Tab-separated table of C-alpha atoms and ligand atoms in Angstrom:
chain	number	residue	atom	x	y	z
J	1	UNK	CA	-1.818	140.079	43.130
J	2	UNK	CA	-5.173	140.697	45.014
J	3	UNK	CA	-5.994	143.636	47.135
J	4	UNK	CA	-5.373	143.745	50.857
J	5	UNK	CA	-7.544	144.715	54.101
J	6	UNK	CA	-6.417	146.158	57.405
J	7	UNK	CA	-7.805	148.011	60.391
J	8	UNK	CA	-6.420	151.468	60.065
J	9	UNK	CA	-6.960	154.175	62.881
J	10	UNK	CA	-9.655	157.239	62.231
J	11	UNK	CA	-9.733	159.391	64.744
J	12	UNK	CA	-9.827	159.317	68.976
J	13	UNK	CA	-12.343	156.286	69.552
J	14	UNK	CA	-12.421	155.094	66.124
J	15	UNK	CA	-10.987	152.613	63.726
J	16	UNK	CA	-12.294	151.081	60.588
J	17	UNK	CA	-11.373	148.018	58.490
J	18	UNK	CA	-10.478	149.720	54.968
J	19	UNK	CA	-8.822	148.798	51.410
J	20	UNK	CA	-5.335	149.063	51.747
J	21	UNK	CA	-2.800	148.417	49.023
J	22	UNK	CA	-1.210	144.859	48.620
J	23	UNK	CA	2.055	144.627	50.215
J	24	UNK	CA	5.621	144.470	48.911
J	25	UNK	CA	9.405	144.524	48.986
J	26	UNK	CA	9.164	147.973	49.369
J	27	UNK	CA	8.386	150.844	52.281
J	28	UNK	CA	6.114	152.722	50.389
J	29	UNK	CA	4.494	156.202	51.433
J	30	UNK	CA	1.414	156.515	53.745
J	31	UNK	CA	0.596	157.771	57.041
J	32	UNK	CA	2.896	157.825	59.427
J	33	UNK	CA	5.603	156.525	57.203
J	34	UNK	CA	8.967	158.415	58.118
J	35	UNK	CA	10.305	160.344	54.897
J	36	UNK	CA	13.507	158.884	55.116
J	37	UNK	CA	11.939	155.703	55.184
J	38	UNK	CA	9.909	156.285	51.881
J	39	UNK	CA	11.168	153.712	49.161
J	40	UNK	CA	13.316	151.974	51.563
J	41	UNK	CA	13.219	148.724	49.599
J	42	UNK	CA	13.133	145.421	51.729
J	43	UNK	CA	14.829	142.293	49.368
J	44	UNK	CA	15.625	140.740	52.545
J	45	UNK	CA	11.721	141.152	53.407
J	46	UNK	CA	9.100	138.494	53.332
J	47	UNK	CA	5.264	138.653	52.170
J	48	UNK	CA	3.116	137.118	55.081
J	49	UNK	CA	-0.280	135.836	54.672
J	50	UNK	CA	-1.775	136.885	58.011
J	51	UNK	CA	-3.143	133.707	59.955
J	52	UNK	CA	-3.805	135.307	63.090
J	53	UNK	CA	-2.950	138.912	64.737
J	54	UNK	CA	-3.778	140.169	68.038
J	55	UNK	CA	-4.889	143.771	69.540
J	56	UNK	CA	-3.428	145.071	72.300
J	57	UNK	CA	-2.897	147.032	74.620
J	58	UNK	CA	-0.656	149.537	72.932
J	59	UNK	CA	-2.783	149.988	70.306
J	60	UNK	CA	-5.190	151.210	72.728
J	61	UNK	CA	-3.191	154.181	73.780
J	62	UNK	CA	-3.321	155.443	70.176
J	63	UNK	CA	-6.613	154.519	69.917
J	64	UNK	CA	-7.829	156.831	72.512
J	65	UNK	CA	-6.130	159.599	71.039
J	66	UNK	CA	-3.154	159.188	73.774
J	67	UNK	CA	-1.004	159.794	71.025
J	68	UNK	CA	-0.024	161.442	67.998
J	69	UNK	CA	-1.112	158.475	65.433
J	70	UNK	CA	-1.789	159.800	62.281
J	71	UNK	CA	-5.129	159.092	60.841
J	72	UNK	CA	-5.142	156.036	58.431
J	73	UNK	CA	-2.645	154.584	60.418
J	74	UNK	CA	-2.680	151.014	59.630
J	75	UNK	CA	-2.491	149.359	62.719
J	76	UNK	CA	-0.984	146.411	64.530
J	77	UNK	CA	1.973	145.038	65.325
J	78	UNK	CA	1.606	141.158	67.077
J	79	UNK	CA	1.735	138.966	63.935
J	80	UNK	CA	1.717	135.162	63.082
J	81	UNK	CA	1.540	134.078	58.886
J	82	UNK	CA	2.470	131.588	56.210
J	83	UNK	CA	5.674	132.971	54.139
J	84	UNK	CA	3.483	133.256	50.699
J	85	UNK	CA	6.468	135.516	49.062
J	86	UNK	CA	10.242	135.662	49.980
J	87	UNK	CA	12.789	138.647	48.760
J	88	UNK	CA	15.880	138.197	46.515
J	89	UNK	CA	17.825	138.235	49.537
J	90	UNK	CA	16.418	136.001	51.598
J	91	UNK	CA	18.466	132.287	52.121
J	92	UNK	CA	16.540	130.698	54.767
J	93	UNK	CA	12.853	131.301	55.003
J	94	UNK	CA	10.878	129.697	52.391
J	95	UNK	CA	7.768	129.721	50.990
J	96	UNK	CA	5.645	127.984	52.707
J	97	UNK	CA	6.926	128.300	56.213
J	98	UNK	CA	4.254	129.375	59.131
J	99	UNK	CA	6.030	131.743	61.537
J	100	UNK	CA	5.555	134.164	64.595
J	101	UNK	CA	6.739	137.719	63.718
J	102	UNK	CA	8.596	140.351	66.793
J	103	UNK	CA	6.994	142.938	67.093
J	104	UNK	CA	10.302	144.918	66.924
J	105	UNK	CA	11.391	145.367	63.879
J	106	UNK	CA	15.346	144.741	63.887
J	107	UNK	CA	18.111	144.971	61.431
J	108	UNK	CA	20.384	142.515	62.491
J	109	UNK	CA	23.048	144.312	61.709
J	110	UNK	CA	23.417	147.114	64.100
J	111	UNK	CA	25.614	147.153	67.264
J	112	UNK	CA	22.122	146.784	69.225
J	113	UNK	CA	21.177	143.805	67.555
J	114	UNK	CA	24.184	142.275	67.775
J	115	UNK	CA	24.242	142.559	71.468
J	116	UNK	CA	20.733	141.324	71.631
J	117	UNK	CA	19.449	143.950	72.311
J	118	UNK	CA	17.014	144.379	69.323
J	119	UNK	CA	14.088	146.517	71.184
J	120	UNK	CA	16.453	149.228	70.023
J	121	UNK	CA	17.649	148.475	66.629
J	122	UNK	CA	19.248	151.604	65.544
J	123	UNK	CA	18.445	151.256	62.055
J	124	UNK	CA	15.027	150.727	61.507
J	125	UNK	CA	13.345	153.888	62.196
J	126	UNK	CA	14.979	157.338	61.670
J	127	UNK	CA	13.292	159.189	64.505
J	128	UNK	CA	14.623	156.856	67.269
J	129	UNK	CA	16.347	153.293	68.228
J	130	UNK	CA	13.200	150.838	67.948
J	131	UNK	CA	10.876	150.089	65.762
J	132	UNK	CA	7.512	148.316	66.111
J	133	UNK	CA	4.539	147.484	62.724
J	134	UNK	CA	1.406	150.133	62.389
J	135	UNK	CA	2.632	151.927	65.488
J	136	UNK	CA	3.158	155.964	65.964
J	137	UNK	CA	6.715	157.437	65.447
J	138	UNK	CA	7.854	154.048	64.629
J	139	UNK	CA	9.004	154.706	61.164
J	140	UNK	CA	6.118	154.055	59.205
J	141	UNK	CA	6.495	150.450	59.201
J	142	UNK	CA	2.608	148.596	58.256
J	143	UNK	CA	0.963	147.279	60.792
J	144	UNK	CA	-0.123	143.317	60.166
J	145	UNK	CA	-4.232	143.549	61.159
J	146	UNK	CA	-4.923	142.961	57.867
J	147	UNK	CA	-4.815	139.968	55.401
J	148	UNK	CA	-1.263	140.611	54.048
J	149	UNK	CA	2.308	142.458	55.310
J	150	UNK	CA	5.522	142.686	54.617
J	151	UNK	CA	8.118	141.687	57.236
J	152	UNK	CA	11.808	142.995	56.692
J	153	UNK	CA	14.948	141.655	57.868
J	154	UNK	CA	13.304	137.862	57.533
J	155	UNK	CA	15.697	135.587	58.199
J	156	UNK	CA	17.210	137.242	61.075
J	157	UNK	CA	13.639	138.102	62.791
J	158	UNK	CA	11.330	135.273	62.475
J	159	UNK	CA	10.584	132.207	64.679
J	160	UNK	CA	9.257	129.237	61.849
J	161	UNK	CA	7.861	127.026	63.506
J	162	UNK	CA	8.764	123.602	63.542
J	163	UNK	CA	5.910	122.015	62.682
J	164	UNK	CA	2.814	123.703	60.753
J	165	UNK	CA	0.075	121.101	61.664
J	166	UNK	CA	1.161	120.614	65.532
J	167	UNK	CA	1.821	124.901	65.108
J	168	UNK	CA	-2.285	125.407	63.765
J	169	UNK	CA	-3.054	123.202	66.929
J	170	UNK	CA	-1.867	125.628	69.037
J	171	UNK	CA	-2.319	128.477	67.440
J	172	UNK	CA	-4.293	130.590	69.910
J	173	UNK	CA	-1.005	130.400	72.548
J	174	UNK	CA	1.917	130.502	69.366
J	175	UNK	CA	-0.059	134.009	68.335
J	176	UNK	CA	0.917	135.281	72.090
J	177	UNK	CA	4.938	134.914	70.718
J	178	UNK	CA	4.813	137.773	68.786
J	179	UNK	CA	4.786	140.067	71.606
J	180	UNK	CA	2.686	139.594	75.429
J	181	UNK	CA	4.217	136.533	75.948
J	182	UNK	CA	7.875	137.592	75.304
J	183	UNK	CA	6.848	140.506	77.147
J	184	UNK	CA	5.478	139.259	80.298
J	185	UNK	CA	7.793	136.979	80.961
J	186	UNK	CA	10.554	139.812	80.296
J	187	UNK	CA	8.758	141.764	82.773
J	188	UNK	CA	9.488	138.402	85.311
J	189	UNK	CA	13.070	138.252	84.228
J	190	UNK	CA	13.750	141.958	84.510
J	191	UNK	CA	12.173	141.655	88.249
J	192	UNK	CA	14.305	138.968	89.247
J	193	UNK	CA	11.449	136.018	89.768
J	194	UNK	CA	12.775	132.870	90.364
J	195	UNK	CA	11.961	129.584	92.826
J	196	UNK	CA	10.286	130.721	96.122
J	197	UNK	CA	10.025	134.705	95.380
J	198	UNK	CA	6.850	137.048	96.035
J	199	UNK	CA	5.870	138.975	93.218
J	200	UNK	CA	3.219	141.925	92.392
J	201	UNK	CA	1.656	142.566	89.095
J	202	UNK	CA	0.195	145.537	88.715
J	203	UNK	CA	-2.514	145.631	85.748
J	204	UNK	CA	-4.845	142.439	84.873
J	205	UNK	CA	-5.045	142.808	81.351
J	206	UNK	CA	-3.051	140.630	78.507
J	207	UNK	CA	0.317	141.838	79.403
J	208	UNK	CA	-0.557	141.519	83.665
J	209	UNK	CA	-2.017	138.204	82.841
J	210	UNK	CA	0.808	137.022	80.809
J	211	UNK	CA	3.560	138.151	83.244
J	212	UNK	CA	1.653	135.999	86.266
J	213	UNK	CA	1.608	132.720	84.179
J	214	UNK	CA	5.204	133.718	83.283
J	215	UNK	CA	6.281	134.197	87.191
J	216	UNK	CA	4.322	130.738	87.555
J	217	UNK	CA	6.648	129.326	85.068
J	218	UNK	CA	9.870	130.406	86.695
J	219	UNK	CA	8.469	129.250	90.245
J	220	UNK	CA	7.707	132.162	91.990
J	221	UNK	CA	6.010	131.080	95.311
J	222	UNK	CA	3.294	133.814	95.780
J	223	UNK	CA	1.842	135.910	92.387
J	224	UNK	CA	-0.561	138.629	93.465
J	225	UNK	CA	-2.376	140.549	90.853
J	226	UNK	CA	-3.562	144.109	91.564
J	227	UNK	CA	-6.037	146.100	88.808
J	228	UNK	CA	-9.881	148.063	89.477
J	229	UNK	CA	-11.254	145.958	86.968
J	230	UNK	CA	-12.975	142.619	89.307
J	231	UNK	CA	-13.517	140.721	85.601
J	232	UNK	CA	-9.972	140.802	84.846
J	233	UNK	CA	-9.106	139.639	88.403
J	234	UNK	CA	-11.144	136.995	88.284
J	235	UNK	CA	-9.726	135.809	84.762
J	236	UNK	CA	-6.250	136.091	87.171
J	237	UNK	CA	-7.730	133.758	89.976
J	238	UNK	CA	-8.681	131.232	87.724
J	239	UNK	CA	-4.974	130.459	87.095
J	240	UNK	CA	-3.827	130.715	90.498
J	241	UNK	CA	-2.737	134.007	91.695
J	242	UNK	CA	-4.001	136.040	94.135
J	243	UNK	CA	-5.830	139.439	93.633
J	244	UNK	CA	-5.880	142.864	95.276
J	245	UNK	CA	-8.934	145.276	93.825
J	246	UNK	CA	-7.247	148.658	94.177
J	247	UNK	CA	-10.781	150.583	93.592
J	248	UNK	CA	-12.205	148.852	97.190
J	249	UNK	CA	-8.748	148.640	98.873
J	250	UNK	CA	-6.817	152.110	98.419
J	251	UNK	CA	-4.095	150.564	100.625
J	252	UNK	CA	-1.882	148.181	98.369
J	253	UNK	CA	-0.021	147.621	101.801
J	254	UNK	CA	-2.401	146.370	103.783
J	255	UNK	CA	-3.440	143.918	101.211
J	256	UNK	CA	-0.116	142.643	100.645
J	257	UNK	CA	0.239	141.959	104.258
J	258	UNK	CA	-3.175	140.527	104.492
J	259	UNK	CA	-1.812	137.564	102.054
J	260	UNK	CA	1.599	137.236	102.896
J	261	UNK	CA	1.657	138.659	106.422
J	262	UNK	CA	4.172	141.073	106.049
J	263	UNK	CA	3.580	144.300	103.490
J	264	UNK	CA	5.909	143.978	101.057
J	265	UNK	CA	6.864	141.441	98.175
J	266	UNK	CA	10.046	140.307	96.620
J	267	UNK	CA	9.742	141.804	93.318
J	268	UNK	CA	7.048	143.741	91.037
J	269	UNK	CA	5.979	144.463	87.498
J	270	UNK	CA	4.252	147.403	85.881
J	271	UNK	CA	1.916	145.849	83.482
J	272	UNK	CA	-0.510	149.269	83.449
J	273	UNK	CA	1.919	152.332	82.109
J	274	UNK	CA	1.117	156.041	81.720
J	275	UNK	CA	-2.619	155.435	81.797
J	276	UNK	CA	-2.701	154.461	85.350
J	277	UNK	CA	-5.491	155.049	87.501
J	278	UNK	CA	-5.079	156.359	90.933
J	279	UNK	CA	-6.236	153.750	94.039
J	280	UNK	CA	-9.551	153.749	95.248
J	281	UNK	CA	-13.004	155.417	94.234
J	282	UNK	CA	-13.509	158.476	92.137
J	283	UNK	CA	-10.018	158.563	91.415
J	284	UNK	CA	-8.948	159.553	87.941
J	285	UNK	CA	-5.944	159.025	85.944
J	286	UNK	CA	-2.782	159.592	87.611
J	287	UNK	CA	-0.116	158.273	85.608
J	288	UNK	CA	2.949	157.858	88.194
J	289	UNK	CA	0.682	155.330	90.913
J	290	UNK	CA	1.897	152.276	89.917
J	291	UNK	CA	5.527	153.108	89.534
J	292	UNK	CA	5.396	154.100	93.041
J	293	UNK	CA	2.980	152.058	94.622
J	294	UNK	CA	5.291	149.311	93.279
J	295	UNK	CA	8.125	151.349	94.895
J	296	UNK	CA	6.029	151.495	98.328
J	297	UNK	CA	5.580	147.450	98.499
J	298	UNK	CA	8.830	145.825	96.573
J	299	UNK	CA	11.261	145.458	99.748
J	300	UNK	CA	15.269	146.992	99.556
J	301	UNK	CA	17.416	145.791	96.684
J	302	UNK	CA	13.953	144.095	94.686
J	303	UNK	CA	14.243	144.450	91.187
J	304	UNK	CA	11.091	146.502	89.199
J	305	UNK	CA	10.217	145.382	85.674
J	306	UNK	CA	8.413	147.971	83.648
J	307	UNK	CA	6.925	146.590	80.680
J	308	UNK	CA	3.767	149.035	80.760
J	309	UNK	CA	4.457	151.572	78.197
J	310	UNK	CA	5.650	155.342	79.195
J	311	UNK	CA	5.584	158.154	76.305
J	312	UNK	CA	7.310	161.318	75.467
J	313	UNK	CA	4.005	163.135	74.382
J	314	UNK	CA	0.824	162.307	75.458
J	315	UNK	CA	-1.897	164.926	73.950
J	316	UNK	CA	-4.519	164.108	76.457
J	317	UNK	CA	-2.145	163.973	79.775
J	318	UNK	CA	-3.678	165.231	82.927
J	319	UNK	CA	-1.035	168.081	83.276
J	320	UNK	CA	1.489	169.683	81.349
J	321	UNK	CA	4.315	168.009	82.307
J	322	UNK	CA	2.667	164.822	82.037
J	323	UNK	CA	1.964	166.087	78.231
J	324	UNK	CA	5.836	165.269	77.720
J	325	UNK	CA	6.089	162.284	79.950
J	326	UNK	CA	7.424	164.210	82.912
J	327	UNK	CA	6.070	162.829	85.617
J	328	UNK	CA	6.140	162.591	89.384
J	329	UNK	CA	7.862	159.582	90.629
J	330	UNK	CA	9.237	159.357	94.136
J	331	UNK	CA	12.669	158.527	92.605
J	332	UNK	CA	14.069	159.105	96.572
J	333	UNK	CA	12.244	156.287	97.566
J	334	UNK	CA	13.910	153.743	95.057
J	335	UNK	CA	16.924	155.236	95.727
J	336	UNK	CA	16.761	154.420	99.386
J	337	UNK	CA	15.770	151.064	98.265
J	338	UNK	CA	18.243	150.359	95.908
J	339	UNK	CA	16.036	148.795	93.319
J	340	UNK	CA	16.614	148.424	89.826
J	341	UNK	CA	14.325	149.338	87.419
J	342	UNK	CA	14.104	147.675	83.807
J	343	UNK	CA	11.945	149.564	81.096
J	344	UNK	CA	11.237	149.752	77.407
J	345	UNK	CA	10.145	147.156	74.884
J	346	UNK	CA	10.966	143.710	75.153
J	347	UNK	CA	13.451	142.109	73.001
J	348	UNK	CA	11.104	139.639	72.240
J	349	UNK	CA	13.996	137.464	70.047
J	350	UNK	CA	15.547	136.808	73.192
J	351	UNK	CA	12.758	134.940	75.014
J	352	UNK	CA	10.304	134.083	72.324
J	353	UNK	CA	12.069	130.131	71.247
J	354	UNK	CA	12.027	129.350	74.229
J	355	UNK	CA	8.395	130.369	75.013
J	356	UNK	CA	7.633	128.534	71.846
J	357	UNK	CA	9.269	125.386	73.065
J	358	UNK	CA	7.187	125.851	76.453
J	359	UNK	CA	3.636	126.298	74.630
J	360	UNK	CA	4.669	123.268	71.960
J	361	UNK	CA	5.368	120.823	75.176
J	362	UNK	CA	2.455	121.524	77.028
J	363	UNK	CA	4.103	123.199	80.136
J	364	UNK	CA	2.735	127.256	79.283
J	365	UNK	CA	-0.885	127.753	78.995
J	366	UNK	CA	-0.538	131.258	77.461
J	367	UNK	CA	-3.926	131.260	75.654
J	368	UNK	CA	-5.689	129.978	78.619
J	369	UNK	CA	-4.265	132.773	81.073
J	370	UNK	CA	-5.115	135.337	78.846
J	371	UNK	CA	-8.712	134.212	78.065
J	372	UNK	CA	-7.170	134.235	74.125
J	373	UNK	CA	-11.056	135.121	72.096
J	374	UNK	CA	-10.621	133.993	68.524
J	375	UNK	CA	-12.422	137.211	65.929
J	376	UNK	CA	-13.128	138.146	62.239
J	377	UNK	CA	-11.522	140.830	60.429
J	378	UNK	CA	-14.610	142.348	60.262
J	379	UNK	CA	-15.510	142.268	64.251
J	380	UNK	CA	-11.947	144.208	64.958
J	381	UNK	CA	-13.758	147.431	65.494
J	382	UNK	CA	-16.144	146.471	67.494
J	383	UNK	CA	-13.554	144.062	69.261
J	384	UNK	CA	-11.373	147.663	70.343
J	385	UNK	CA	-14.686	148.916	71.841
J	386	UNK	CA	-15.122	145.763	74.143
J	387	UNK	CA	-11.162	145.913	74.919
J	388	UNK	CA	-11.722	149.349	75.764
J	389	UNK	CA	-14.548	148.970	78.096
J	390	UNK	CA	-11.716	146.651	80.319
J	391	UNK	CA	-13.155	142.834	78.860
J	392	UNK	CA	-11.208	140.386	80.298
J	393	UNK	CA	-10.498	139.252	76.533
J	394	UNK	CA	-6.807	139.152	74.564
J	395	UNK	CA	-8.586	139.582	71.069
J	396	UNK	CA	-6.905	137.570	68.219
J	397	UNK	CA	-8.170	138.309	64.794
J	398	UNK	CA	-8.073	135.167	62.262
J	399	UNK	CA	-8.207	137.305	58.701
J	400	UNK	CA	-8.586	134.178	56.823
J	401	UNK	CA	-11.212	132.583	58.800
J	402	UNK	CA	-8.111	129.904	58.785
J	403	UNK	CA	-8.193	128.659	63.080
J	404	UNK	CA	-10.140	125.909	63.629
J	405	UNK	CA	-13.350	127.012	65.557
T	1	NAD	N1	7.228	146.944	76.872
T	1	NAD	C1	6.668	146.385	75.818
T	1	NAD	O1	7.341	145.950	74.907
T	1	NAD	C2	5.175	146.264	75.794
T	1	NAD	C3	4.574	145.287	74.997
T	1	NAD	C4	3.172	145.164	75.050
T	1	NAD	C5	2.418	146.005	75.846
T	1	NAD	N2	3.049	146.967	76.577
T	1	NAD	C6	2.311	147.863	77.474
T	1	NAD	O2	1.887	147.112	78.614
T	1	NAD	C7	0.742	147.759	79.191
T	1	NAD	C8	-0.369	146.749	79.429
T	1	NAD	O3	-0.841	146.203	78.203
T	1	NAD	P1	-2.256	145.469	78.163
T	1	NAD	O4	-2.480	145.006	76.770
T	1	NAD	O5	-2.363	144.494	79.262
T	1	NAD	O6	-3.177	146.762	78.444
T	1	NAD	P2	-4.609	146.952	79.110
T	1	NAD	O7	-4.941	148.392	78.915
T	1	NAD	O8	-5.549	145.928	78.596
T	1	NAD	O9	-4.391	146.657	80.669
T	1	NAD	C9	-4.004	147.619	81.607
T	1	NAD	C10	-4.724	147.307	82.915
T	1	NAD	O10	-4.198	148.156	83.944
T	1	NAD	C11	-5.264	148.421	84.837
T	1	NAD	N3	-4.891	149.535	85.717
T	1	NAD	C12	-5.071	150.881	85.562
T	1	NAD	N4	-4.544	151.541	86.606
T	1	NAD	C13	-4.043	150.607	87.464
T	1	NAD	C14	-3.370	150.667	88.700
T	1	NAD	N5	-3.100	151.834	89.307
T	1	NAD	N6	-2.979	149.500	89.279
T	1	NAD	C15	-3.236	148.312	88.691
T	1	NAD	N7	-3.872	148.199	87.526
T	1	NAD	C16	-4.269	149.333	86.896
T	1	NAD	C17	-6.447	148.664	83.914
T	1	NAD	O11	-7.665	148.543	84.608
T	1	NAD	C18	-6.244	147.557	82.878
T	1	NAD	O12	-6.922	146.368	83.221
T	1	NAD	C19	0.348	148.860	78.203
T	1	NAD	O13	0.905	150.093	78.647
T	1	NAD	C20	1.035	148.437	76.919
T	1	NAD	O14	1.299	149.519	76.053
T	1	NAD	C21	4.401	147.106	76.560
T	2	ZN	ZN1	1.383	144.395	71.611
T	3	ZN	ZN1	19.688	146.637	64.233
């Protein structure tokens, strides 16, 4: 077969579309692949042809340098392609089939994934339960922003969809499956939202964005968005929620009480992680504000859903025991509260037919929310620049020029 290209990870601030090697059945060696992973062979894998792939946010932190991604990391992990190969093993996906990939990577076999819970597959990656493609300590698994990858475990993981002409239609909100979509709306769940409630969204970008539709969906009453970044907010208004600018209004409070006349809300989600900013001007990063600002303003017994990401070792952390993921949350506080607090990745396989069966009808506008911004191959590195810089853009790279334009 033909050769393969991908955007791999350089260095802090860079990334570069490179040769890569054609995928197959196989876990071959390369950086960051887990030695106990080498030669892991995959006959119950699948060969994708990449039709569209997104970047996000968690690519980001690596980006940056916020972790310890090797360089030549190939990188991402939200993919959606035509079946062009199918292992030995494989009984139900054919050739042929167009399908949205979790980003998890999951066994299927394992008590976690029997109980659903396949965010932490235990037997994917040898350092840890969970698993994700092209991402740091992961188990070495390639990421999918390229033209080809290989995608174990195929007939348990994927989502085909149901019909590939209707499917291309729609493309632009089916790509959102494979992980913001699944994981905004977790974020909802894990909160609690339902008909009537009040909910907070900390962070405005693809994941923020795509937990507000996702409260829409489930009826909350009220959805008010809080990020620095006015483009982003705006992208939020234009689908109906409210907004709080935390860099002109310190007080999240205040502004809560300004909307709904009293200063607290029913339920929030952390859609910013361990790269939070502090409130207000000239503050810098200060990585525990929006677990307890959402603390502060969710009222007794409210439910917290933490889909922004949280790390064990984060190279360029304002202190040292942020540098291990210590940090200082006001645990008292949501102990006097009673909340609950959900965190970790989303098992996108529980949500992500049913999102699919939202988008197909009509009733989610996923694409829409997230102001979806179709790209070349070729534009991806300048595309994590623009991301970087806080563009109100969820960036979906179409490898095969194959989305109609
Ligand atoms: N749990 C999962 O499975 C999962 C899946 C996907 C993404 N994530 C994580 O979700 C988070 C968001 O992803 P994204 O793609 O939207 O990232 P993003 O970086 O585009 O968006 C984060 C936003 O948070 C804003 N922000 C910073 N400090 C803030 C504060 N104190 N209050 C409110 N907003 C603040 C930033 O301005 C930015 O707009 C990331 O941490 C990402 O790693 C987790
Ligand atoms: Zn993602
Ligand atoms: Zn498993």
């Amino acid at each position: 077969m033909s050769g393969n290209r991908a955007v791999a990870y350089v260095g802090p601030g860079k990334v570069e579309v490179r040769d890569i090697s054609y995928p197959e059945l196989i876990l071959r060696d390369g950086p960051g692949v887990n030695p106990l992973n080498v030669g892991r062979k995959c006959d119950h894998g699948v060969i994708l042809k990449v039709v569209t792939t997104n970047i996000c946010g968690s690519d980001q932190h690596m980006v940056r340098g916020r972790t310890t991604a090797p360089s030549g990391l190939v990188l991402g992990h939200e993919i959606t392609g035509e079946v062009i190969e199918v292992g030995r093993d494989v009984e139900f996906i054919k050739k042929g089939d167009l399908v949205s990939v979790p980003f998890n990577i999951a066994c299927g076999r394992c008590r976690n994934c029997k109980e659903r819970n396949t965010h932490v597959c235990v037997n994917v990656n040898p350092d840890r339960p969970g698993s994700a493609y092209g991402y740091v300590d992961m188990g070495g698994w390639v990421g999918g922003q390229s033209e080809y990858v290989m995608v174990p475990y195929a007939d348990f993981q994927l989502l085909k969809f149901p019909d590939k002409d209707q499917a291309m239609e729609k493309i632009l909100d089916l790509t959102m499956l494979s992980d913001i979509f699944p994981t905004g709306y977790h974020g909802a769940v894990s909160a609690g939202v339902k008909p009537g409630t009040t909910v907070y969204v900390a962070g405005a970008g693809p994941v923020g964005l795509a937990a507000a539709h996702s409260a829409q969906l489930l009826g909350a009453a009220v959805v008010i968005v809080g990020d620095l970044n006015s483009e982003r907010l705006a992208q939020a208004r234009s689908f109906g929620c409210e907004t709080v600018n935390l860099r002109e209004h310190a007080n999240l409070a205040e502004q809560i009480e300004q909307i709904l006349g009293v200063p607290e809300v029913d339920c929030a989600i952390d859609c910013v992680g361990f790269e939070a900013h502090g409130h207000g001007h000239n503050h810098g990063e200060a990585p525990a504000t929006v677990l307890n600002s959402i603390m502060e303003v969710t009222r007794a017994a409210g439910r917290l859903g933490i889909p922004g990401l949280y790390v064990t070792g984060d190279p360029g952390a304002v202190d040292a025991d942020a540098k291990v993921g210590t940090l200082k949350i006001r645990i008292g506080l949501g102990w006097a509260k009673a909340h609950t607090f959900v965190t970790g990745q989303t098992p996108v396989m529980q949500y992500h037919r049913d999102l699919m069966m939202s988008i197909l009808s009509g009733r989610a506008q996923i694409a829409k929310a997230v102001n979806a911004t179709l790209i070349s191959l070729d534009q991806a590195p300048a595309a994590y620049t623009e991301f970087d810089q806080g563009a109100s853009k969820k960036f979906v790279i179409d490898p095969h020029n194959l989305v109609k334009r």
